[in-house]
Amino acid sequence: MAKIPRPKSAAPTVLRSTADFARHVGLARTTVSRVINGQPGLKQKTIDRVQRALAETGFTPNAHALHLKGKRTAMIGICMEDLLTPPAVRKLAALQRLLRDRGFSSLIEVFTPGAGRDVVRHFLSMRVEAVVFIGHFHREEIEARIAELIAHGTPHLVIDHYGLKNANTVSLDRSAGMVALLNHLLDLGHRSFGLLGIARAPESRSDRMTGINAALRSRGLDFDEATISLDHLHERRNDFDYGRKLAGNFMALPQRPTALLALNDAIGVGALRGLHDAGVKVPREISVAGFNNQDFGSMTTPTLTTIDQNIEATIATAAEVILAQLGAPARAKPLVHMIEPALVVRESTGPARSA
Amino acid sequence: MAKIPRPKSAAPTVLRSTADFARHVGLARTTVSRVINGQPGLKQKTIDRVQRALAETGFTPNAHALHLKGKRTAMIGICMEDLLTPPAVRKLAALQRLLRDRGFSSLIEVFTPGAGRDVVRHFLSMRVEAVVFIGHFHREEIEARIAELIAHGTPHLVIDHYGLKNANTVSLDRSAGMVALLNHLLDLGHRSFGLLGIARAPESRSDRMTGINAALRSRGLDFDEATISLDHLHERRNDFDYGRKLAGNFMALPQRPTALLALNDAIGVGALRGLHDAGVKVPREISVAGFNNQDFGSMTTPTLTTIDQNIEATIATAAEVILAQLGAPARAKPLVHMIEPALVVRESTGPARSA
DNA sequence: CTGAAAGCGCTTACAG
DNA sequence: CTGAAAGCGCTTACAG
């Protein structure tokens, strides 16, 4: 590679090392290092001189060399299921902020299926102090990654994916969320429920099934009789359109449910739209509920009843769990934290039509 | 600090260095290093032995040491205005993905006002190969950061903040977006426009003003007569509620505009909600347009006319610009790229009431 | 206050 | 194939 001639501007040649920098200031490397690290026994004059040069040149000690000398990396690896799910991104934002306030920087990666091993290896090669996973993952793959981390002695935490073997987790109590929602609707006289995206489901959904079941049973209702699912009609997606289409399918049924429960707010809002297009009045003719309490749910017509995830509590707990593990001896038993959700009643739920 | 006793499990003691690992495999450090780096002249048997041990132990060479020895960091610093603006996060997600495909990892930080210096210094201490800013920043602060990066010889790019001195930028042509929107509405007979969050504005907004002005003038209309702004009535925010309140204010006016132009879709959707609450029919009585083409805009009643940001093109260009700068001599002139937006006509705009 | 030295974890010639 | 050595950029005793 041909050498690029240095520009002859007024700006000093870029300083790449403490040696360069010490030469530039006219002091010993040792002295410079002591100033930078705030060690005692230096003349104020020397300190000022170095500080000024530091500000002028913008010299920054090489973090990699610092780490080699034993300085902690103060980095946390955060592995996201994706960056396109708003509630997950809200958690990321909150966690990143909390960690930064505590002096940690976040190394953020997306866990594309099959590439989990690469992501974790990258984190380990960077010697992160802990790894946090946010989202819902392929069970076997993430369990393998967590086993690796444990073997490696690197603390971990999984946010949102409940029920993983040997994993430290912080998750929303989705079962309790469904119980709250069902009780609200049962109190309104509803006895038959259409499930949008909730049935036939991977783990995080089955928590919900547990909740639905429990709520129904406590009122003496049978799950199979009280619920109906049409998820098999479309390829499963988590977006507006999936809800819109499914709502249409429910309306075409001879025996319509009186309430629709959606996996999330996007599907719920899509259902509202589908019902609107079909000329069905919500909540007069049918009630609709979402999950997650995303912001747009308060802007639809009608506004959407939903379950709030309590993201602040989730992330506060997560940060605590992560930070407590740092430098502490590895725990024998995994830590499992549950976060309580909150029911948010809006306009989309009302008394059952023919209760 | 008390030493933590190593667990006596079957798992081998954690291997922290090539020295440890070489001892574990029973080979010389040099040999191990050569296998890891795929150098020629090794017996297949040795290669297999090392590979197997690598897989078994999960040993990862220390990235910091690698870098010290001259390996490039392959890291790009990405500095976000925040992680709560969905279009910005969509750009982050797309950029992170493109960079990862090219073998770069992303170091993501949030640029809290006043802490920009720290963020950039952290990036530099990590020896990132380039720094990308996504969003809209305090002008002087970001210009100072960019000057530092240039002095430092580290490539940079700003996505979305147009018009910065000496900065490489990729930005949406918001002026062209407003022209397209205005022409659409002018063709529908609209002659008076309420501006929601667009006026009295920092740079990125003034691009819009330029576009509005140009479109109006080309039809012989005067800006001051044709537009009205009520932004002074509330503290400026970018959310649904701001739009909802402002829409109410516009309806209370003796001389109502026939169309409302919102800074973004959230404000636009909020306006739809405010109009709905006030019993005003959209678009029969008034038209509403947003900006950004966020997903929820197609779920409201009515659906929202807006401008699409063409995020794919933005990020493809951004990745190209960044990667082209790596290892290339610094350019004398900043690179300025403009991305063309696209008009998305939906239900919220229609013929002017009394055209 | 300065300077020379050791060592963090690696790779890469260099000599066996 | 192995081993000893140098050196990347730093900090931290250690001796002046």
XYZ file of C-alpha atoms (C1' of nucleotides) in Angstrom:
742
model
C 0.000 0.000 0.000
C 1.378 3.368 -0.997
C 1.987 5.708 1.873
C -0.398 8.587 2.082
C 1.508 11.826 2.513
C 0.601 13.585 5.726
C -1.161 16.888 5.179
C 1.079 19.816 5.991
C -1.637 21.741 7.769
C -1.196 23.634 11.010
C -2.673 20.677 12.861
C 0.003 18.575 14.515
C 0.708 15.160 13.110
C -1.790 12.686 14.500
C -0.519 11.305 17.794
C -1.028 7.577 17.959
C 0.646 6.606 21.204
C 1.681 7.947 24.595
C 5.234 7.883 23.254
C 4.259 10.268 20.424
C 2.301 12.376 22.804
C 5.040 12.542 25.462
C 7.521 13.628 22.818
C 5.037 16.260 21.682
C 4.675 17.671 25.210
C 8.355 17.277 25.986
C 7.913 15.050 29.019
C 8.593 11.443 29.840
C 6.050 8.806 28.881
C 5.880 7.845 32.516
C 4.992 11.334 33.612
C 2.294 11.686 31.000
C 0.832 8.384 32.046
C 0.749 9.500 35.653
C -1.074 12.691 34.803
C -3.621 10.848 32.712
C -4.239 8.422 35.533
C -4.442 11.136 38.146
C -1.628 9.836 40.280
C -0.281 11.955 43.139
C 3.094 13.610 43.521
C 3.104 15.755 40.402
C 3.653 19.494 40.185
C 0.550 21.416 39.259
C 2.499 23.009 36.440
C 3.234 19.650 34.860
C -0.342 18.545 35.253
C -1.601 21.678 33.550
C 0.874 21.314 30.745
C -0.251 17.778 29.996
C -3.939 18.571 30.365
C -3.628 21.443 27.945
C -1.834 19.332 25.368
C -4.437 16.620 25.850
C -7.211 19.072 25.065
C -5.346 20.622 22.131
C -4.344 17.432 20.391
C -7.352 15.342 21.287
C -5.012 12.491 22.116
C -6.781 9.414 23.489
C -4.916 6.476 24.988
C -5.500 3.257 23.119
C -8.272 1.408 24.956
C -6.995 -1.941 23.748
C -3.572 -1.391 25.268
C -5.189 -0.233 28.499
C -7.173 -3.402 28.663
C -4.117 -5.548 28.011
C -2.493 -3.904 30.978
C -5.367 -5.125 33.088
C -7.922 -2.360 32.905
C -11.444 -3.713 32.773
C -13.167 -3.279 29.453
C -16.323 -1.847 31.027
C -18.211 -3.228 28.043
C -21.431 -5.181 28.107
C -22.487 -7.180 25.080
C -26.151 -6.776 24.193
C -27.586 -9.259 21.794
C -30.889 -8.300 20.217
C -33.377 -10.606 18.550
C -33.836 -7.726 16.123
C -33.936 -3.954 16.038
C -37.350 -3.738 14.439
C -39.576 -4.612 17.382
C -40.391 -1.363 19.169
C -40.797 -2.776 22.684
C -37.435 -4.547 22.380
C -35.779 -1.367 21.155
C -37.313 0.547 24.047
C -35.701 -1.939 26.392
C -32.409 -1.583 24.599
C -32.574 2.197 24.868
C -33.368 2.090 28.561
C -30.694 -0.488 29.303
C -28.046 1.287 27.295
C -28.789 4.447 29.225
C -28.631 2.819 32.644
C -25.400 1.045 31.813
C -23.849 4.204 30.440
C -24.733 6.023 33.645
C -22.810 3.353 35.496
C -19.804 3.765 33.228
C -20.361 0.813 30.915
C -20.536 0.971 27.185
C -22.742 -1.357 25.186
C -21.613 -3.522 22.347
C -24.815 -4.184 20.448
C -25.278 -7.013 17.986
C -28.234 -8.663 16.309
C -28.616 -12.393 16.773
C -29.413 -13.602 13.282
C -30.532 -17.220 13.453
C -27.564 -19.543 13.167
C -25.075 -16.747 13.777
C -25.511 -16.691 17.522
C -22.223 -18.452 17.990
C -20.368 -15.762 16.047
C -22.000 -13.005 18.033
C -21.087 -14.543 21.366
C -17.567 -15.305 20.179
C -17.156 -11.731 19.111
C -18.332 -10.553 22.516
C -15.917 -12.922 24.221
C -13.006 -11.895 22.040
C -13.786 -8.329 23.050
C -13.739 -9.519 26.654
C -17.101 -8.004 27.521
C -17.917 -8.257 31.193
C -21.383 -9.675 30.637
C -23.777 -10.569 27.850
C -27.435 -9.591 27.781
C -29.944 -11.068 25.368
C -33.115 -9.142 24.601
C -35.955 -10.882 22.834
C -37.105 -14.354 22.035
C -34.658 -16.776 20.476
C -34.333 -20.235 19.081
C -34.389 -22.209 22.292
C -31.627 -24.687 21.622
C -29.325 -22.139 20.115
C -29.595 -19.685 22.956
C -29.300 -22.396 25.569
C -26.079 -23.534 23.924
C -24.767 -19.949 23.950
C -25.621 -19.554 27.586
C -23.878 -22.809 28.438
C -20.796 -21.448 26.670
C -20.946 -18.232 28.604
C -21.272 -20.070 31.880
C -18.331 -22.330 31.031
C -16.410 -19.216 30.131
C -17.229 -17.546 33.420
C -18.934 -14.607 31.722
C -22.174 -13.462 33.377
C -25.313 -13.378 31.268
C -28.938 -12.331 31.414
C -31.879 -12.982 29.140
C -34.625 -10.382 28.996
C -38.033 -11.564 27.741
C -37.357 -15.180 26.940
C -38.800 -17.035 29.873
C -38.173 -20.639 30.764
C -34.677 -21.249 29.418
C -32.613 -23.922 31.096
C -29.945 -22.622 33.450
C -30.459 -19.077 32.271
C -30.704 -15.920 34.346
C -33.868 -14.260 33.156
C -35.998 -11.190 33.667
C -39.358 -11.504 31.981
C -42.802 -10.087 32.009
C -45.350 -12.277 33.708
C -47.373 -12.742 30.561
C -49.577 -15.263 32.248
C -50.620 -12.676 34.835
C -51.190 -10.206 31.994
C -53.609 -12.549 30.304
C -55.400 -13.241 33.579
C -55.925 -9.508 34.088
C -57.194 -9.090 30.554
C -59.496 -12.096 30.727
C -60.937 -11.041 34.059
C -61.650 -7.589 32.640
C -63.499 -9.143 29.716
C -65.231 -11.822 31.751
C -66.509 -9.077 34.034
C -67.943 -7.415 30.943
C -69.870 -10.571 30.189
C -67.665 -12.051 27.489
C -67.642 -15.828 27.235
C -66.165 -16.547 23.815
C -62.772 -15.296 22.732
C -61.021 -15.192 19.401
C -57.232 -15.549 19.712
C -55.094 -13.687 17.184
C -51.570 -15.028 16.993
C -51.610 -16.399 20.509
C -52.286 -20.083 19.975
C -50.095 -22.831 18.509
C -47.219 -20.976 19.891
C -43.578 -20.996 20.894
C -42.706 -20.608 24.552
C -43.451 -16.985 25.301
C -46.906 -17.526 23.942
C -47.606 -20.570 26.000
C -47.245 -18.439 29.131
C -50.208 -16.613 27.816
C -52.125 -19.792 27.228
C -51.508 -20.701 30.835
C -53.001 -17.399 31.930
C -56.009 -17.683 29.659
C -56.639 -21.188 30.886
C -56.404 -20.245 34.524
C -58.723 -17.265 34.151
C -61.328 -19.287 32.286
C -61.200 -22.168 34.670
C -61.674 -19.939 37.693
C -65.017 -18.972 36.166
C -65.909 -22.523 35.348
C -65.333 -22.158 31.620
C -63.720 -24.676 29.338
C -60.803 -23.500 27.222
C -61.769 -25.379 24.085
C -65.309 -24.134 24.193
C -64.509 -20.569 25.141
C -61.712 -19.861 22.668
C -61.215 -20.096 18.969
C -58.130 -19.560 16.872
C -57.832 -19.027 13.130
C -54.065 -18.629 12.990
C -53.758 -21.530 10.572
C -55.360 -19.421 7.838
C -52.340 -17.203 7.277
C -48.616 -17.321 7.527
C -47.838 -16.090 11.019
C -46.616 -12.543 11.184
C -46.629 -9.932 13.898
C -47.804 -6.953 11.965
C -50.899 -4.884 11.358
C -51.888 -6.793 8.276
C -51.987 -10.132 10.017
C -54.491 -8.697 12.484
C -56.496 -7.075 9.751
C -56.873 -10.295 7.796
C -57.635 -12.415 10.840
C -60.326 -10.022 12.027
C -62.006 -10.410 8.662
C -61.889 -14.187 9.031
C -63.498 -14.023 12.452
C -66.318 -11.885 11.110
C -67.027 -14.492 8.456
C -67.643 -17.138 11.129
C -71.234 -18.293 11.739
C -70.620 -18.137 15.497
C -68.579 -15.023 16.172
C -66.638 -14.593 19.398
C -67.575 -11.463 21.350
C -63.967 -10.480 22.042
C -60.662 -10.706 20.200
C -57.358 -11.096 22.043
C -54.312 -10.176 20.007
C -50.728 -11.289 20.545
C -49.608 -7.675 20.437
C -50.836 -4.158 19.748
C -49.882 -4.229 16.091
C -52.106 -7.225 15.488
C -54.774 -5.676 17.713
C -54.734 -2.402 15.818
C -54.756 -4.312 12.551
C -57.853 -6.105 13.803
C -59.500 -2.780 14.614
C -58.793 -1.711 11.084
C -60.134 -4.942 9.630
C -63.314 -4.614 11.679
C -63.709 -1.007 10.617
C -63.355 -2.032 6.976
C -65.999 -4.708 7.509
C -68.343 -2.158 9.061
C -68.236 -3.792 12.483
C -68.516 -1.426 15.452
C -65.978 -1.781 18.270
C -66.695 -2.289 21.117
C -70.463 -2.348 20.520
C -70.415 -5.483 18.383
C -67.078 -6.923 19.428
C -64.298 -6.100 21.878
C -60.603 -6.076 20.966
C -57.530 -6.145 23.187
C -53.839 -5.912 22.400
C -50.659 -6.491 24.399
C -47.553 -4.320 25.071
C -49.055 -0.859 25.311
C -47.364 0.637 22.296
C -47.894 4.339 21.736
C -50.071 4.104 18.629
C -52.707 2.186 20.567
C -53.962 5.433 22.029
C -54.396 7.018 18.612
C -56.683 4.547 16.914
C -60.451 4.814 16.737
C -61.402 3.371 19.136
C -58.316 3.435 21.327
C -56.960 0.011 22.225
C -57.248 -1.785 25.555
C -53.926 -3.477 26.259
C -51.377 -4.738 28.791
C -48.465 -2.555 29.756
C -45.083 -4.279 29.933
C -43.670 -2.091 32.660
C -40.456 -1.657 30.749
C -38.902 0.625 33.346
C -39.172 -2.015 36.053
C -37.922 -4.670 33.665
C -34.819 -2.746 32.788
C -34.136 -1.512 36.291
C -34.216 -5.119 37.456
C -32.126 -6.249 34.515
C -29.422 -3.677 35.171
C -29.343 -4.642 38.822
C -29.034 -8.331 38.038
C -26.263 -7.763 35.533
C -24.254 -5.393 37.662
C -24.573 -7.605 40.723
C -22.996 -10.493 38.831
C -19.930 -8.513 37.820
C -16.968 -9.663 39.830
C -19.152 -11.765 42.082
C -18.645 -15.516 42.291
C -20.790 -17.446 39.835
C -24.122 -18.481 41.314
C -25.108 -22.091 41.323
C -28.775 -21.464 40.665
C -30.064 -19.300 37.842
C -31.801 -16.068 38.788
C -35.363 -15.833 37.571
C -37.178 -12.520 37.895
C -40.763 -11.836 36.932
C -42.147 -8.395 36.178
C -45.765 -7.585 36.887
C -47.728 -6.205 33.942
C -50.564 -3.675 34.199
C -53.955 -3.639 32.530
C -54.664 -0.522 30.460
C -58.356 -0.203 29.740
C -59.282 1.979 26.775
C -62.193 2.213 24.386
C -61.890 -1.020 22.421
C -63.366 -3.208 25.129
C -66.938 -2.989 26.371
C -69.882 -5.107 27.501
C -70.446 -8.300 25.541
C -73.147 -7.904 22.935
C -75.415 -10.700 23.989
C -74.199 -11.375 27.476
C -9.817 -8.448 46.551
C -10.167 -12.029 47.743
C -9.462 -14.653 45.164
C -12.442 -16.593 43.980
C -11.698 -20.310 44.025
C -12.044 -21.913 40.619
C -14.929 -24.378 40.414
C -13.694 -27.961 40.270
C -16.181 -29.005 37.606
C -15.361 -31.199 34.630
C -15.088 -28.095 32.484
C -11.479 -27.181 31.861
C -10.177 -24.092 33.588
C -11.036 -21.057 31.525
C -8.312 -20.451 28.959
C -7.450 -16.796 28.857
C -4.514 -16.666 26.467
C -2.895 -18.463 23.558
C -0.237 -19.537 26.045
C -2.869 -21.260 28.193
C -4.480 -22.737 25.151
C -1.220 -23.977 23.600
C -0.339 -25.674 26.868
C -3.802 -27.233 26.896
C -3.360 -28.650 23.382
C 0.254 -29.595 23.961
C 1.674 -27.523 21.110
C 3.793 -24.422 20.825
C 2.117 -21.030 20.993
C 3.572 -20.275 17.597
C 1.980 -23.327 16.046
C -1.397 -22.577 17.519
C -1.195 -19.050 16.260
C -0.395 -20.267 12.790
C -3.365 -22.610 12.721
C -5.706 -19.890 13.937
C -4.451 -17.575 11.230
C -4.623 -20.210 8.532
C -0.969 -20.076 7.625
C 0.505 -22.685 5.279
C 3.028 -25.399 5.986
C 1.207 -27.243 8.740
C 0.335 -30.904 8.897
C -3.356 -31.610 8.554
C -3.171 -33.591 11.751
C -1.940 -30.591 13.719
C -4.562 -28.364 12.182
C -7.323 -30.790 13.143
C -6.008 -31.104 16.646
C -6.044 -27.371 17.196
C -9.409 -26.881 15.535
C -10.942 -29.525 17.705
C -9.547 -28.012 20.866
C -10.735 -24.611 19.712
C -14.264 -25.921 19.327
C -14.169 -27.829 22.601
C -12.814 -25.075 24.790
C -14.446 -22.134 23.049
C -11.155 -20.319 23.270
C -11.200 -16.903 21.577
C -8.045 -14.886 21.020
C -8.107 -11.546 22.780
C -9.267 -8.993 20.217
C -7.449 -6.207 22.004
C -4.120 -7.971 21.717
C -4.797 -8.710 18.066
C -5.427 -5.084 17.438
C -2.246 -4.057 19.216
C -0.337 -6.320 16.898
C -1.721 -4.341 13.996
C -4.974 -6.046 13.122
C -7.664 -3.583 12.138
C -10.457 -3.209 14.622
C -13.191 -3.575 11.978
C -15.385 -1.471 14.232
C -17.533 1.452 13.189
C -18.809 3.880 15.805
C -22.453 4.789 15.367
C -23.680 7.754 17.304
C -27.453 8.076 17.598
C -29.414 11.182 18.464
C -31.612 8.781 20.404
C -33.010 5.268 20.232
C -36.623 6.320 20.548
C -37.277 7.722 17.087
C -38.483 4.832 14.960
C -37.198 6.087 11.592
C -33.743 6.631 13.121
C -33.773 3.154 14.627
C -34.806 1.709 11.278
C -31.747 3.352 9.776
C -29.577 2.004 12.555
C -30.922 -1.504 12.013
C -30.326 -1.346 8.277
C -26.850 0.119 8.637
C -25.809 -2.327 11.322
C -26.884 -5.156 9.057
C -25.046 -3.877 6.005
C -21.875 -3.275 7.983
C -22.052 -6.690 9.596
C -22.360 -8.275 6.173
C -19.115 -6.554 5.251
C -17.404 -7.808 8.392
C -17.677 -4.703 10.542
C -19.153 -4.556 13.971
C -20.962 -1.515 15.248
C -20.210 0.311 18.444
C -23.444 2.132 19.181
C -23.709 5.112 21.508
C -26.321 7.743 22.189
C -25.224 11.350 21.839
C -26.707 12.983 24.911
C -26.396 16.753 24.598
C -23.114 17.944 25.995
C -21.675 14.433 26.103
C -20.795 14.302 22.438
C -17.148 14.807 23.224
C -17.093 11.788 25.511
C -18.777 9.627 22.937
C -16.342 10.551 20.219
C -13.376 10.146 22.546
C -14.593 6.712 23.481
C -14.877 5.805 19.813
C -11.378 7.093 19.184
C -9.918 5.280 22.151
C -11.470 2.136 20.730
C -9.800 3.018 17.438
C -12.973 2.685 15.385
C -12.365 2.967 11.683
C -15.107 5.511 11.120
C -17.852 7.331 12.979
C -21.416 7.656 11.734
C -23.941 10.041 13.253
C -27.636 9.349 12.777
C -30.138 12.065 13.578
C -30.230 15.749 14.142
C -27.794 17.295 16.596
C -26.834 20.527 18.221
C -25.106 22.212 15.302
C -22.070 23.630 17.021
C -21.423 20.550 19.058
C -21.516 18.170 16.157
C -19.455 20.451 13.959
C -16.805 20.525 16.678
C -16.849 16.717 16.873
C -16.511 16.412 13.144
C -13.592 18.822 13.137
C -11.929 16.611 15.746
C -12.512 13.521 13.686
C -11.065 15.167 10.613
C -8.005 16.338 12.553
C -7.679 12.817 13.839
C -7.837 11.321 10.381
C -10.914 9.251 11.221
C -13.586 9.161 8.499
C -17.089 10.290 9.402
C -20.580 10.514 7.984
C -23.707 12.263 9.168
C -27.047 10.764 8.211
C -30.061 13.105 8.320
C -28.518 16.330 9.517
C -28.166 18.371 6.378
C -26.090 21.495 5.970
C -23.259 20.959 8.446
C -19.978 22.671 7.737
C -17.274 20.398 6.359
C -19.332 17.308 7.071
C -19.931 14.307 4.862
C -23.680 13.894 4.807
C -26.407 11.699 3.424
C -29.829 13.236 3.895
C -33.330 13.058 2.638
C -34.257 15.891 0.309
C -36.933 17.194 2.630
C -37.439 20.218 0.472
C -38.362 17.998 -2.464
C -40.643 16.056 -0.144
C -42.544 19.170 0.801
C -42.777 20.234 -2.822
C -44.335 16.897 -3.716
C -46.772 17.133 -0.838
C -47.721 20.741 -1.577
C -48.222 20.046 -5.262
C -50.497 17.140 -4.374
C -52.579 19.404 -2.148
C -52.496 22.399 -4.474
C -53.799 20.139 -7.219
C -56.656 19.247 -4.892
C -57.524 22.917 -4.602
C -55.970 23.696 -1.236
C -54.742 27.242 -0.774
C -54.350 27.601 2.980
C -52.147 25.330 5.065
C -51.748 24.823 8.776
C -48.211 23.850 9.746
C -47.811 21.517 12.729
C -44.337 21.579 14.166
C -42.722 22.665 10.919
C -42.248 26.396 11.409
C -39.856 28.324 13.656
C -37.493 25.533 13.163
C -33.937 24.244 13.416
C -32.104 23.338 10.239
C -33.749 20.163 9.101
C -37.068 21.929 9.298
C -35.949 24.905 7.327
C -35.324 22.604 4.369
C -38.997 21.945 4.525
C -39.786 25.638 4.647
C -37.721 26.069 1.510
C -39.782 23.406 -0.208
C -43.092 24.841 0.949
C -42.048 28.284 -0.189
C -40.940 27.102 -3.595
C -44.119 25.114 -4.207
C -46.338 27.998 -3.184
C -44.437 30.544 -5.214
C -44.621 28.420 -8.335
C -48.406 28.757 -8.089
C -48.239 32.454 -7.403
C -49.102 32.110 -3.725
C -47.568 34.059 -0.879
C -46.130 32.078 2.010
C -47.365 34.352 4.757
C -50.882 34.401 3.392
C -51.087 30.730 2.545
C -49.677 29.240 5.767
C -50.402 29.521 9.419
C -48.576 28.092 12.379
C -49.739 27.696 15.968
C -46.614 26.045 17.322
C -46.157 28.795 19.879
C -49.203 27.543 21.788
C -47.491 24.456 23.187
C -44.097 23.275 24.170
C -42.699 21.639 21.072
C -42.778 17.895 21.085
C -42.784 15.276 18.382
C -45.483 13.022 19.608
C -49.112 12.170 19.042
C -50.351 14.487 21.721
C -48.711 17.539 20.270
C -50.565 16.931 17.020
C -53.806 16.255 18.816
C -53.699 19.514 20.732
C -52.616 21.585 17.759
C -55.396 20.194 15.594
C -57.857 21.336 18.218
C -56.322 24.813 18.158
C -56.645 25.012 14.402
C -60.309 24.061 14.583
C -60.932 26.917 16.996
C -59.671 29.431 14.459
C -62.210 31.693 12.773
C -60.466 31.128 9.424
C -59.525 27.480 9.271
C -56.893 26.210 6.860
C -58.135 23.480 4.509
C -55.090 21.288 5.000
C -52.722 20.475 7.852
C -49.079 19.585 7.237
C -47.390 17.789 10.110
C -43.685 17.570 10.865
C -43.990 13.802 11.108
C -46.503 10.979 11.126
C -46.874 10.922 14.885
C -47.992 14.533 14.896
C -50.115 13.878 11.818
C -51.843 10.901 13.407
C -52.298 12.896 16.595
C -53.980 15.564 14.502
C -56.296 12.972 12.975
C -57.229 11.933 16.473
C -57.781 15.517 17.589
C -59.995 16.179 14.587
C -61.934 13.002 15.223
C -62.494 14.054 18.833
C -63.710 17.444 17.619
C -66.125 15.761 15.230
C -64.322 17.051 12.144
C -64.403 14.756 9.115
C -61.106 14.044 7.357
C -60.620 14.601 4.459
C -64.090 15.987 3.754
C -63.686 19.039 5.980
C -59.911 19.186 6.196
C -56.947 17.291 4.773
C -54.009 16.053 6.855
C -50.540 14.930 5.785
C -47.646 13.478 7.735
C -43.998 12.833 6.954
C -41.795 9.684 7.215
C -44.219 6.927 6.261
C -44.250 5.120 9.564
C -46.179 1.900 9.691
C -49.046 3.038 11.898
C -50.054 5.642 9.308
C -51.774 2.926 7.317
C -53.845 1.803 10.315
C -55.577 5.003 11.287
C -59.021 6.058 10.188
C -58.560 7.598 7.712
C -55.144 6.336 6.657
C -52.493 9.024 6.494
C -51.002 10.612 3.380
C -47.272 11.021 3.926
C -43.767 11.173 2.474
C -41.612 8.075 2.394
C -37.997 8.517 3.459
C -36.588 5.821 1.225
C -34.542 4.447 4.073
C -33.089 1.621 2.012
C -31.523 4.018 -0.451
C -30.314 6.232 2.368
C -28.526 3.425 4.119
C -27.168 1.821 0.973
C -25.618 5.167 0.085
C -24.395 5.700 3.621
C -22.665 2.328 3.761
C -21.034 2.985 0.421
C -19.787 6.403 1.484
C -18.376 5.085 4.747
C -16.691 2.047 3.285
C -15.185 4.052 0.436
C -13.477 6.331 2.919
C -11.777 3.503 4.783
C -8.109 3.469 3.970
C -8.558 6.044 1.241
C -6.783 9.394 1.435
C -8.847 12.074 3.125
C -10.920 14.090 0.691
C -10.555 17.816 0.585
C -14.235 18.492 -0.074
C -17.032 17.044 1.998
C -19.339 14.552 0.318
C -22.963 15.617 0.249
C -25.568 13.099 -0.862
C -29.287 13.739 -1.206
C -31.920 11.007 -1.183
C -35.159 11.438 -3.093
C -38.337 10.989 -1.058
C -41.596 9.572 -2.424
C -45.149 10.815 -1.979
C -47.522 8.252 -0.459
C -51.125 9.272 -1.034
C -53.677 7.715 1.309
C -57.100 8.651 2.573
C -56.381 11.681 4.739
C -56.027 14.086 1.830
C -58.836 15.043 -0.531
C -60.303 17.975 -2.437
C -60.353 21.271 -0.574
C -63.724 21.955 0.959
C -64.434 25.316 -0.606
C -61.950 25.369 -3.424
C 10.415 14.575 38.036
C 12.831 11.118 34.537
C 14.268 6.774 32.395
C 14.818 1.966 31.774
C 12.456 -2.314 32.399
C 8.860 -5.704 32.796
C 4.717 -7.539 31.175
C -0.394 -7.747 29.477
C -1.776 -11.294 24.812
C -0.846 -11.644 20.615
C 1.899 -12.436 15.662
C 5.737 -12.769 12.901
C 10.168 -13.303 11.276
C 14.364 -16.046 12.655
C 17.021 -19.911 13.871
C 16.940 -24.446 14.956
C 7.211 -28.431 13.705
C 9.289 -25.792 18.031
C 11.263 -22.052 20.767
C 13.133 -17.683 21.797
C 12.710 -12.916 20.658
C 10.848 -8.558 19.231
C 7.290 -5.328 19.418
C 2.294 -3.318 19.249
C 0.680 0.781 23.343
C 0.149 1.039 27.643
C 1.085 1.176 33.274
C 3.586 0.387 37.203
C 7.096 -0.533 40.283
C 12.138 0.566 40.651
C 16.188 3.216 40.684
C 18.016 7.441 39.937
